[in-house]
Coordinates of C-alpha atoms in Angstrom, one line a residue:
Chain A
M1 CA 24.1 -14.8 23.5
P2 CA 23.3 -11.2 22.8
R3 CA 19.7 -10.1 22.9
I4 CA 18.6 -7.1 20.9
A5 CA 15.1 -5.7 20.4
G6 CA 13.1 -8.1 22.5
I7 CA 13.3 -11.8 21.7
D8 CA 15.7 -11.7 18.8
I9 CA 18.9 -13.7 19.5
P10 CA 21.2 -13.4 16.5
E11 CA 24.0 -15.9 16.7
K12 CA 27.6 -16.5 15.8
K13 CA 27.5 -14.5 12.7
K14 CA 29.1 -11.2 12.1
I15 CA 27.1 -8.6 13.9
R16 CA 26.5 -6.8 10.6
Y17 CA 24.6 -9.8 9.3
A18 CA 23.2 -11.0 12.7
M19 CA 21.3 -7.8 13.1
R20 CA 19.4 -8.4 9.9
Y21 CA 17.5 -11.2 11.7
I22 CA 15.5 -8.5 13.4
Y23 CA 12.4 -7.7 11.5
G24 CA 12.8 -4.1 10.2
I25 CA 16.6 -4.1 10.1
G26 CA 18.1 -4.5 6.7
P27 CA 21.6 -4.1 5.3
K28 CA 21.4 -0.3 5.3
A29 CA 19.9 0.1 8.8
S30 CA 22.4 -2.5 10.1
D31 CA 25.4 -0.6 8.9
D32 CA 24.0 2.8 9.9
I33 CA 23.4 1.6 13.5
L34 CA 26.9 0.0 13.7
S35 CA 28.7 3.1 12.6
E36 CA 26.6 5.2 15.0
A37 CA 27.5 2.9 17.8
E38 CA 31.1 2.7 16.6
V39 CA 31.2 -1.0 16.5
D40 CA 33.1 -3.0 13.9
G41 CA 30.5 -4.8 11.8
D42 CA 32.9 -7.7 11.0
R43 CA 33.1 -8.8 14.6
R44 CA 31.0 -11.8 15.7
A45 CA 27.8 -11.1 17.6
H46 CA 29.0 -13.1 20.7
E47 CA 32.3 -11.2 20.8
L48 CA 30.5 -7.9 21.6
T49 CA 30.7 -6.6 25.1
D50 CA 27.5 -6.1 27.1
Q51 CA 28.0 -2.4 26.8
E52 CA 28.2 -2.5 23.0
V53 CA 25.1 -4.6 22.8
S54 CA 23.2 -2.3 25.0
Q55 CA 24.4 0.7 23.0
I56 CA 23.1 -0.9 19.8
A57 CA 19.8 -1.7 21.6
T58 CA 19.4 1.9 22.7
I59 CA 19.9 3.2 19.2
I60 CA 17.3 0.8 17.8
D61 CA 14.8 1.6 20.5
G62 CA 15.3 5.3 19.9
A63 CA 15.2 5.6 16.1
Y64 CA 13.9 2.4 14.6
I65 CA 10.5 0.7 14.5
V66 CA 11.1 -3.0 14.6
E67 CA 9.4 -6.4 15.1
G68 CA 5.8 -6.3 16.5
A69 CA 5.5 -2.5 16.4
L70 CA 6.5 -2.5 12.7
R71 CA 4.2 -5.4 11.8
R72 CA 1.4 -3.6 13.5
Q73 CA 2.2 -0.4 11.6
V74 CA 2.2 -2.2 8.3
Q75 CA -1.2 -3.8 9.1
Q76 CA -2.6 -0.4 10.0
H77 CA -1.6 1.0 6.7
I78 CA -3.3 -1.8 4.9
Q79 CA -6.3 -1.4 7.1
R80 CA -6.4 2.3 6.1
L81 CA -6.4 1.4 2.4
R82 CA -9.2 -1.0 3.0
E83 CA -11.4 1.5 4.9
I84 CA -11.2 4.3 2.4
R85 CA -12.4 1.8 -0.2
C86 CA -9.8 2.7 -2.8
Y87 CA -8.5 0.5 -5.5
R88 CA -5.5 -0.7 -3.6
G89 CA -7.6 -1.5 -0.5
D90 CA -9.9 -3.5 -2.8
R91 CA -7.0 -5.5 -4.1
H92 CA -5.9 -6.3 -0.5
R93 CA -9.4 -7.4 0.4
R94 CA -9.6 -9.7 -2.6
G95 CA -6.2 -11.1 -2.1
L96 CA -5.0 -10.1 -5.5
P97 CA -1.8 -8.3 -6.4
V98 CA -1.9 -4.6 -5.5
R99 CA 0.6 -3.0 -7.8
G100 CA -0.8 -3.7 -11.2
Q101 CA 0.8 -7.0 -11.9
R102 CA -0.9 -9.4 -14.4
T103 CA -3.3 -12.0 -13.0
K104 CA -4.1 -13.9 -16.1
C105 CA -1.3 -16.3 -15.1
N106 CA 1.2 -16.3 -12.2
A107 CA 0.4 -14.0 -9.2
R108 CA 0.6 -17.1 -7.1
T109 CA 2.1 -15.4 -4.1
R110 CA -1.1 -13.4 -3.6
K111 CA -3.6 -15.9 -5.0
G112 CA -2.2 -19.0 -3.2
R113 CA -1.9 -22.4 -4.6
K114 CA -3.4 -22.9 -7.9
K115 CA -7.0 -24.2 -8.1
T116 CA -7.5 -26.3 -11.2
V117 CA -10.6 -25.4 -13.1
A118 CA -12.3 -28.1 -15.2
G119 CA -12.7 -27.4 -18.8
K120 CA -10.0 -24.7 -18.8
K121 CA -7.0 -25.1 -21.1
G122 CA -5.6 -28.7 -21.4
V123 CA -7.7 -30.3 -18.7
K124 CA -9.4 -33.4 -20.2
G125 CA -12.8 -33.2 -21.7
H126 CA -12.0 -30.3 -24.0
Chain B
M1 CA 8.1 5.8 -10.2
S2 CA 6.8 8.7 -8.1
R3 CA 6.3 12.2 -9.3
S4 CA 9.1 14.8 -8.9
L5 CA 8.7 16.7 -5.7
K6 CA 9.7 19.9 -7.5
K7 CA 6.4 19.9 -9.3
G8 CA 4.2 19.3 -6.3
P9 CA 1.1 17.2 -6.4
Y10 CA -1.0 17.2 -9.6
V11 CA -4.2 19.0 -9.0
D12 CA -6.6 19.7 -11.7
E13 CA -6.7 23.6 -11.8
K14 CA -10.3 23.9 -12.9
L15 CA -11.6 21.4 -10.3
F16 CA -9.6 23.1 -7.6
R17 CA -11.0 26.5 -8.5
K18 CA -14.5 25.1 -8.4
V19 CA -13.9 23.5 -5.0
Q20 CA -12.6 26.8 -3.6
R21 CA -15.5 28.7 -5.0
L22 CA -18.0 26.3 -3.4
S23 CA -16.1 26.4 -0.1
D24 CA -16.2 30.2 -0.1
Q25 CA -19.9 30.1 -0.5
N26 CA -20.1 27.3 2.1
R27 CA -21.8 25.1 -0.3
R28 CA -21.4 21.4 -0.6
I29 CA -22.8 20.1 -3.8
P30 CA -21.5 17.0 -5.7
I31 CA -19.1 18.0 -8.4
K32 CA -19.1 16.0 -11.6
T33 CA -15.6 15.5 -12.9
W34 CA -13.5 13.5 -15.3
A35 CA -10.3 14.5 -13.6
R36 CA -9.4 11.0 -12.2
A37 CA -5.7 11.8 -12.1
C38 CA -6.3 14.7 -9.8
T39 CA -4.7 14.3 -6.4
I40 CA -7.0 14.8 -3.4
V41 CA -5.7 17.8 -1.4
P42 CA -6.8 18.8 2.1
E43 CA -9.1 21.5 0.6
F44 CA -11.2 18.7 -0.9
V45 CA -12.1 17.1 2.4
G46 CA -15.8 17.2 3.0
H47 CA -16.8 17.6 -0.6
T48 CA -18.4 15.0 -2.7
F49 CA -17.2 14.3 -6.2
Q50 CA -18.8 12.4 -8.9
V51 CA -15.9 10.8 -10.6
H52 CA -16.3 9.4 -14.1
N53 CA -15.3 5.8 -14.5
G54 CA -15.7 5.7 -18.3
R55 CA -19.4 5.0 -18.0
H56 CA -21.0 6.4 -14.9
F57 CA -20.2 9.0 -12.3
I58 CA -19.3 7.4 -9.0
D59 CA -19.9 9.3 -5.8
V60 CA -16.8 9.9 -3.9
F61 CA -17.0 11.6 -0.5
C62 CA -13.5 12.9 0.4
T63 CA -12.3 12.2 3.9
E64 CA -9.1 13.2 5.6
D65 CA -7.7 9.7 5.1
M66 CA -8.0 10.0 1.3
V67 CA -5.7 13.0 1.0
G68 CA -2.8 12.2 -1.2
H69 CA -4.7 9.6 -3.3
K70 CA -6.0 10.3 -6.7
L71 CA -9.7 10.7 -7.4
G72 CA -9.6 7.8 -9.8
E73 CA -8.6 5.3 -7.1
F74 CA -12.1 5.5 -5.7
S75 CA -14.0 5.1 -8.9
L76 CA -13.3 1.6 -10.2
T77 CA -13.3 1.1 -14.0
R78 CA -13.6 -2.6 -14.1
L79 CA -16.5 -4.8 -13.2
F80 CA -15.8 -8.4 -12.3
R81 CA -18.9 -10.5 -11.8
G82 CA -17.2 -13.8 -11.3
H83 CA -16.1 -16.5 -13.6
T84 CA -18.3 -18.4 -16.1
N85 CA -20.3 -21.2 -14.5
K86 CA -19.3 -24.3 -16.4
K87 CA -22.7 -26.0 -16.2
E88 CA -24.6 -23.1 -17.6
G89 CA -21.8 -22.3 -19.9
V90 CA -22.9 -18.7 -20.4
K91 CA -21.4 -15.7 -18.9
M92 CA -23.8 -13.8 -16.8
R93 CA -24.2 -10.3 -18.2
R94 CA -24.9 -7.0 -16.5

């Protein structure tokens, strides 16, 4: 089983798709890397030679930020927004949507599971 | 959608001139402004602005980290004091 970028072990899928299991590698980056490494993206991940795998790994190491490092980078950006106390940082701090979405209803991804409030809307008693 | 690169960042002319004038004189006094849409450029670092939020002027001290943001991002326009308490039934004001 090929190992690329640390612990990621993409499986029997075509390498073009298998690489997308790495955090930070999407459709575009995947195809870019494969064309640079001159590997046919339609071949299965396990069919690749060790040399091809290591070549892909080198490209990723050199030009891409993936996995832990990328996660850390994202966190740092958020941290920065929080520290300069700007509007976006404030929204992150409060766990509300950051990009101007409505919060009257929905926004559940940011706000978490809904908390029922007595007396609001159709809840009995009103 | 982001602003066209061709135009460069939006910086309020008048405000920018004022900042430059103060910098030349090596003075750092708070500048009152309504130019919330003005981008913070490196020249602003170290200056204090009093950015209008529709009601008051909020002190904003520009640091290096803030470059590229707009002045208005640091002067909130809404005040949320929490939801109504059901028992008291009255929204707490001010």
